[in-house]
Amino acid sequence: MSLEQFQLAQKYAELQRQHLDRHTYPIDQGVTPLIQRHGKTLINFSSNDYLGLASHPALKSAAIEYLKQHSIGAGAAHLVTGHHAIHEQLEQRLAQITGYSKAMLFSTGYMANMGVIDALMGH
């Protein structure tokens, strides 16, 4: 074992002692605002579905009907291949509801954080 490998192993062992090492956990309940972890019910603040809409029966039914006639996924970034008409319709409806001339959708919270400053500055 090299000195660098030894030092990394020591750092990792320290993270483990402090319970700071990260792990993935299998989930069975699907995407929900509440999750079960170590026998506790927790609020899932890290979810992209904090409103619980991913499990809403009406949205699931609408998605099934939509997928019977359309493909799954965008295929590429919107700037590369364009985006689906349904995305455009949703952006227009959100703008109308909020009283703004335009609205912009982001696929994840991370992407929103990456693009929001440029979007607000008009770039």
XYZ file of N, CA and C in Angstrom:
369
model
N 0.861 -1.172 0.000
C 0.000 0.000 0.000
C 0.907 1.235 0.000
N 0.615 2.164 -0.893
C 1.407 3.392 -0.961
C 1.040 4.327 0.188
N 1.868 5.331 0.408
C 1.605 6.320 1.451
C 0.289 7.041 1.173
N 0.054 7.381 -0.088
C -1.192 8.079 -0.446
C -2.413 7.201 -0.160
N -2.332 5.921 -0.513
C -3.435 5.005 -0.240
C -3.663 4.857 1.266
N -2.582 4.795 2.020
C -2.678 4.691 3.475
C -3.364 5.920 4.062
N -2.978 7.110 3.585
C -3.576 8.351 4.082
C -5.058 8.426 3.731
N -5.400 8.007 2.513
C -6.813 7.991 2.116
C -7.605 7.014 2.974
N -7.018 5.855 3.250
C -7.692 4.867 4.097
C -7.911 5.422 5.502
N -6.937 6.159 6.030
C -7.087 6.777 7.351
C -8.198 7.825 7.339
N -8.235 8.645 6.294
C -9.276 9.681 6.196
C -10.659 9.042 6.114
N -10.759 7.970 5.331
C -12.047 7.296 5.194
C -12.463 6.651 6.516
N -11.514 6.046 7.212
C -11.819 5.439 8.513
C -12.321 6.498 9.492
N -11.744 7.688 9.440
C -12.196 8.774 10.318
C -13.619 9.200 9.953
N -13.921 9.297 8.666
C -15.292 9.616 8.237
C -16.271 8.562 8.742
N -15.870 7.299 8.665
C -16.731 6.228 9.154
C -16.951 6.344 10.661
N -15.905 6.643 11.414
C -16.037 6.788 12.870
C -17.012 7.902 13.230
N -17.032 8.952 12.415
C -17.912 10.092 12.675
C -19.280 9.934 12.002
N -19.492 8.780 11.357
C -20.737 8.505 10.627
C -20.980 9.556 9.538
N -19.908 9.976 8.877
C -20.003 10.963 7.803
C -19.759 10.355 6.427
N -19.498 9.053 6.376
C -19.347 8.414 5.073
C -20.727 8.249 4.450
N -20.788 8.357 3.152
C -22.081 8.355 2.466
C -22.375 6.989 1.862
N -23.650 6.645 1.874
C -24.114 5.370 1.324
C -25.403 5.615 0.549
N -25.660 4.756 -0.402
C -26.978 4.765 -1.030
C -27.851 3.769 -0.280
N -29.141 4.035 -0.269
C -30.093 3.178 0.428
C -31.205 2.797 -0.540
N -31.536 1.513 -0.609
C -32.666 1.133 -1.458
C -33.976 1.633 -0.844
N -34.886 2.061 -1.695
C -36.202 2.484 -1.214
C -37.260 1.662 -1.924
N -38.353 1.424 -1.243
C -39.449 0.650 -1.807
C -40.706 1.482 -1.988
N -40.795 2.620 -1.305
C -42.050 3.358 -1.285
C -42.221 4.302 -2.469
N -41.247 4.425 -3.350
C -41.360 5.373 -4.449
C -41.043 6.781 -3.975
N -41.291 7.746 -4.823
C -40.998 9.142 -4.497
C -42.166 9.715 -3.706
N -41.898 10.075 -2.469
C -42.933 10.646 -1.607
C -42.311 11.733 -0.733
N -43.132 12.649 -0.219
C -42.592 13.684 0.670
C -42.096 13.126 2.003
N -42.590 11.956 2.396
C -42.146 11.306 3.626
C -41.439 10.013 3.267
N -40.337 9.737 3.943
C -39.595 8.503 3.691
C -39.338 7.786 5.006
N -39.100 6.494 4.906
C -38.756 5.678 6.064
C -37.249 5.437 6.037
N -36.586 5.747 7.122
C -35.149 5.507 7.213
C -34.827 5.088 8.632
N -34.226 3.921 8.786
C -33.829 3.409 10.101
C -35.014 3.379 11.070
N -36.182 2.984 10.571
C -37.364 2.863 11.413
C -38.051 4.166 11.756
N -37.612 5.262 11.165
C -38.211 6.568 11.442
C -38.869 7.112 10.180
N -39.954 7.871 10.376
C -40.573 8.589 9.269
C -39.953 9.976 9.221
N -39.391 10.320 8.069
C -38.687 11.589 7.903
C -39.294 12.390 6.764
N -39.235 13.709 6.868
C -39.636 14.577 5.761
C -38.482 14.606 4.773
N -38.773 14.336 3.515
C -37.745 14.256 2.481
C -37.521 15.633 1.849
N -36.707 16.457 2.494
C -36.412 17.789 1.970
C -35.502 17.744 0.744
N -34.897 16.608 0.462
C -33.995 16.499 -0.685
C -34.718 16.091 -1.965
N -35.981 15.821 -1.883
C -36.737 15.329 -3.027
C -37.065 16.433 -4.023
N -37.120 16.062 -5.292
C -37.639 16.965 -6.318
C -39.161 16.972 -6.302
N -39.757 16.125 -5.469
C -41.209 15.992 -5.410
C -41.736 16.345 -4.025
N -41.334 17.497 -3.512
C -41.725 17.883 -2.153
C -43.214 18.147 -2.017
N -43.936 18.345 -3.118
C -45.386 18.528 -3.047
C -46.140 17.199 -3.148
N -45.422 16.131 -3.421
C -46.051 14.822 -3.512
C -46.852 14.603 -4.785
N -46.548 15.353 -5.825
C -47.322 15.241 -7.061
C -46.980 13.996 -7.874
N -45.785 13.449 -7.703
C -45.379 12.284 -8.495
C -46.274 11.076 -8.241
N -46.906 11.020 -7.090
C -47.779 9.893 -6.755
C -49.257 10.240 -6.859
N -49.579 11.429 -7.310
C -50.985 11.845 -7.398
C -51.696 11.012 -8.473
N -52.811 10.368 -8.139
C -53.504 9.485 -9.090
C -53.869 10.170 -10.408
N -54.314 11.416 -10.374
C -54.701 12.104 -11.612
C -53.492 12.348 -12.506
N -52.356 12.688 -11.923
C -51.147 12.915 -12.721
C -50.601 11.613 -13.281
N -50.655 10.551 -12.492
C -50.198 9.258 -12.986
C -51.058 8.798 -14.155
N -52.360 8.971 -14.036
C -53.274 8.587 -15.109
C -53.020 9.416 -16.368
N -52.833 10.727 -16.191
C -52.562 11.602 -17.337
C -51.245 11.229 -18.004
N -50.239 10.866 -17.215
C -48.947 10.473 -17.777
C -49.074 9.193 -18.596
N -49.842 8.241 -18.095
C -50.051 6.989 -18.827
C -50.729 7.267 -20.163
N -51.748 8.095 -20.160
C -52.447 8.435 -21.407
C -51.517 9.156 -22.378
N -50.705 10.073 -21.875
C -49.770 10.811 -22.726
C -48.757 9.860 -23.358
N -48.237 8.918 -22.559
C -47.208 8.006 -23.050
C -47.734 7.001 -24.064
N -49.033 6.809 -24.118
C -49.599 5.921 -25.131
C -49.412 6.495 -26.531
N -49.236 7.818 -26.631
C -49.113 8.463 -27.938
C -47.761 9.133 -28.168
N -46.948 9.260 -27.118
C -45.695 9.993 -27.241
C -44.538 9.182 -26.674
N -43.331 9.617 -26.983
C -42.142 8.932 -26.489
C -41.818 9.347 -25.055
N -40.925 8.600 -24.460
C -40.445 8.905 -23.114
C -39.146 9.681 -23.241
N -39.032 10.784 -22.543
C -37.790 11.543 -22.508
C -37.655 12.522 -23.654
N -36.789 13.486 -23.443
C -36.566 14.538 -24.433
C -35.612 14.090 -25.530
N -34.760 13.123 -25.256
C -33.802 12.658 -26.249
C -32.491 13.423 -26.209
N -32.550 14.680 -25.848
C -31.346 15.521 -25.730
C -31.753 16.814 -25.037
N -30.783 17.668 -24.832
C -31.070 18.964 -24.222
C -32.001 19.765 -25.126
N -32.842 20.582 -24.524
C -33.825 21.368 -25.276
C -33.172 22.239 -26.335
N -32.008 22.788 -26.045
C -31.327 23.641 -27.016
C -30.777 22.855 -28.198
N -30.623 21.560 -28.038
C -30.091 20.728 -29.113
C -31.206 20.252 -30.037
N -32.275 19.696 -29.462
C -33.332 19.096 -30.285
C -34.693 19.747 -30.126
N -34.768 20.813 -29.347
C -36.059 21.432 -29.078
C -36.741 20.728 -27.926
N -37.873 21.276 -27.501
C -38.584 20.585 -26.434
C -40.014 20.284 -26.858
N -40.606 19.364 -26.133
C -41.945 18.905 -26.462
C -42.963 20.037 -26.336
N -43.981 19.966 -27.147
C -45.049 20.971 -27.110
C -45.683 21.053 -25.723
N -45.766 19.926 -25.027
C -46.376 19.931 -23.700
C -45.559 20.774 -22.718
N -44.230 20.795 -22.889
C -43.389 21.663 -22.049
C -43.693 23.127 -22.342
N -43.816 23.446 -23.606
C -44.135 24.819 -24.013
C -45.492 25.240 -23.445
N -46.461 24.341 -23.532
C -47.794 24.645 -23.000
C -47.748 24.870 -21.492
N -46.976 24.053 -20.788
C -46.859 24.217 -19.341
C -46.187 25.543 -18.991
N -45.123 25.891 -19.706
C -44.459 27.177 -19.459
C -45.419 28.342 -19.690
N -46.189 28.269 -20.768
C -47.152 29.339 -21.060
C -48.222 29.422 -19.975
N -48.712 28.280 -19.532
C -49.755 28.273 -18.498
C -49.216 28.793 -17.167
N -48.010 28.410 -16.808
C -47.406 28.904 -15.571
C -47.190 30.411 -15.627
N -46.772 30.911 -16.778
C -46.606 32.362 -16.941
C -47.950 33.058 -16.772
N -48.974 32.491 -17.370
C -50.319 33.074 -17.273
C -50.804 33.085 -15.818
N -50.642 31.974 -15.121
C -51.095 31.864 -13.732
C -50.377 32.864 -12.836
N -49.069 33.041 -13.064
C -48.271 33.912 -12.195
C -48.271 35.367 -12.637
N -48.835 35.647 -13.815
C -48.905 37.022 -14.290
C -47.632 37.525 -14.951
N -46.753 36.621 -15.341
C -45.519 37.004 -16.031
C -45.655 36.719 -17.521
N -44.810 37.358 -18.313
C -44.871 37.145 -19.758
C -44.311 35.784 -20.150
N -43.379 35.252 -19.363
C -42.779 33.956 -19.669
C -42.470 33.205 -18.382
N -42.354 31.903 -18.509
C -41.894 31.040 -17.417
C -40.877 30.083 -18.012
N -39.981 29.588 -17.194
C -38.955 28.663 -17.667
C -38.925 27.454 -16.747
N -38.970 26.270 -17.339
C -38.902 25.030 -16.571
C -37.474 24.509 -16.530
N -37.099 23.941 -15.404
C -35.816 23.268 -15.258
C -36.102 21.834 -14.846
N -35.294 20.897 -15.327
C -35.558 19.479 -15.074
C -35.247 19.057 -13.644
N -34.365 19.769 -12.972
C -34.024 19.439 -11.586
C -33.734 20.719 -10.818
N -33.733 20.610 -9.504
C -33.360 21.751 -8.680
C -31.934 22.184 -8.956
N -31.055 21.229 -9.198
C -29.657 21.544 -9.510
C -29.574 22.375 -10.784
N -30.301 21.949 -11.812
C -30.276 22.693 -13.078
C -30.877 24.084 -12.905
N -31.881 24.201 -12.065
C -32.457 25.522 -11.795
C -31.409 26.425 -11.157
N -30.691 25.891 -10.184
C -29.644 26.684 -9.541
C -28.547 27.063 -10.526
N -28.231 26.181 -11.459
C -27.195 26.474 -12.446
C -27.647 27.546 -13.437
N -28.931 27.574 -13.762
C -29.404 28.460 -14.816
C -30.171 29.684 -14.382
N -30.555 29.774 -13.122
C -31.461 30.843 -12.711
C -30.826 32.229 -12.819
N -29.560 32.366 -12.477
C -28.925 33.686 -12.546
C -28.869 34.161 -13.992
N -28.415 33.308 -14.900
C -28.389 33.685 -16.318
C -29.783 34.019 -16.823
N -30.768 33.224 -16.414
C -32.142 33.474 -16.865
C -32.640 34.824 -16.361
N -32.360 35.135 -15.109
C -32.813 36.407 -14.539
C -32.078 37.598 -15.133
N -30.836 37.386 -15.540
C -30.045 38.476 -16.102
C -30.260 38.627 -17.608
N -31.083 37.764 -18.179
C -31.414 37.872 -19.597
C -30.379 37.299 -20.538
N -29.550 36.380 -20.068
C -28.532 35.757 -20.931
C -29.060 34.497 -21.557
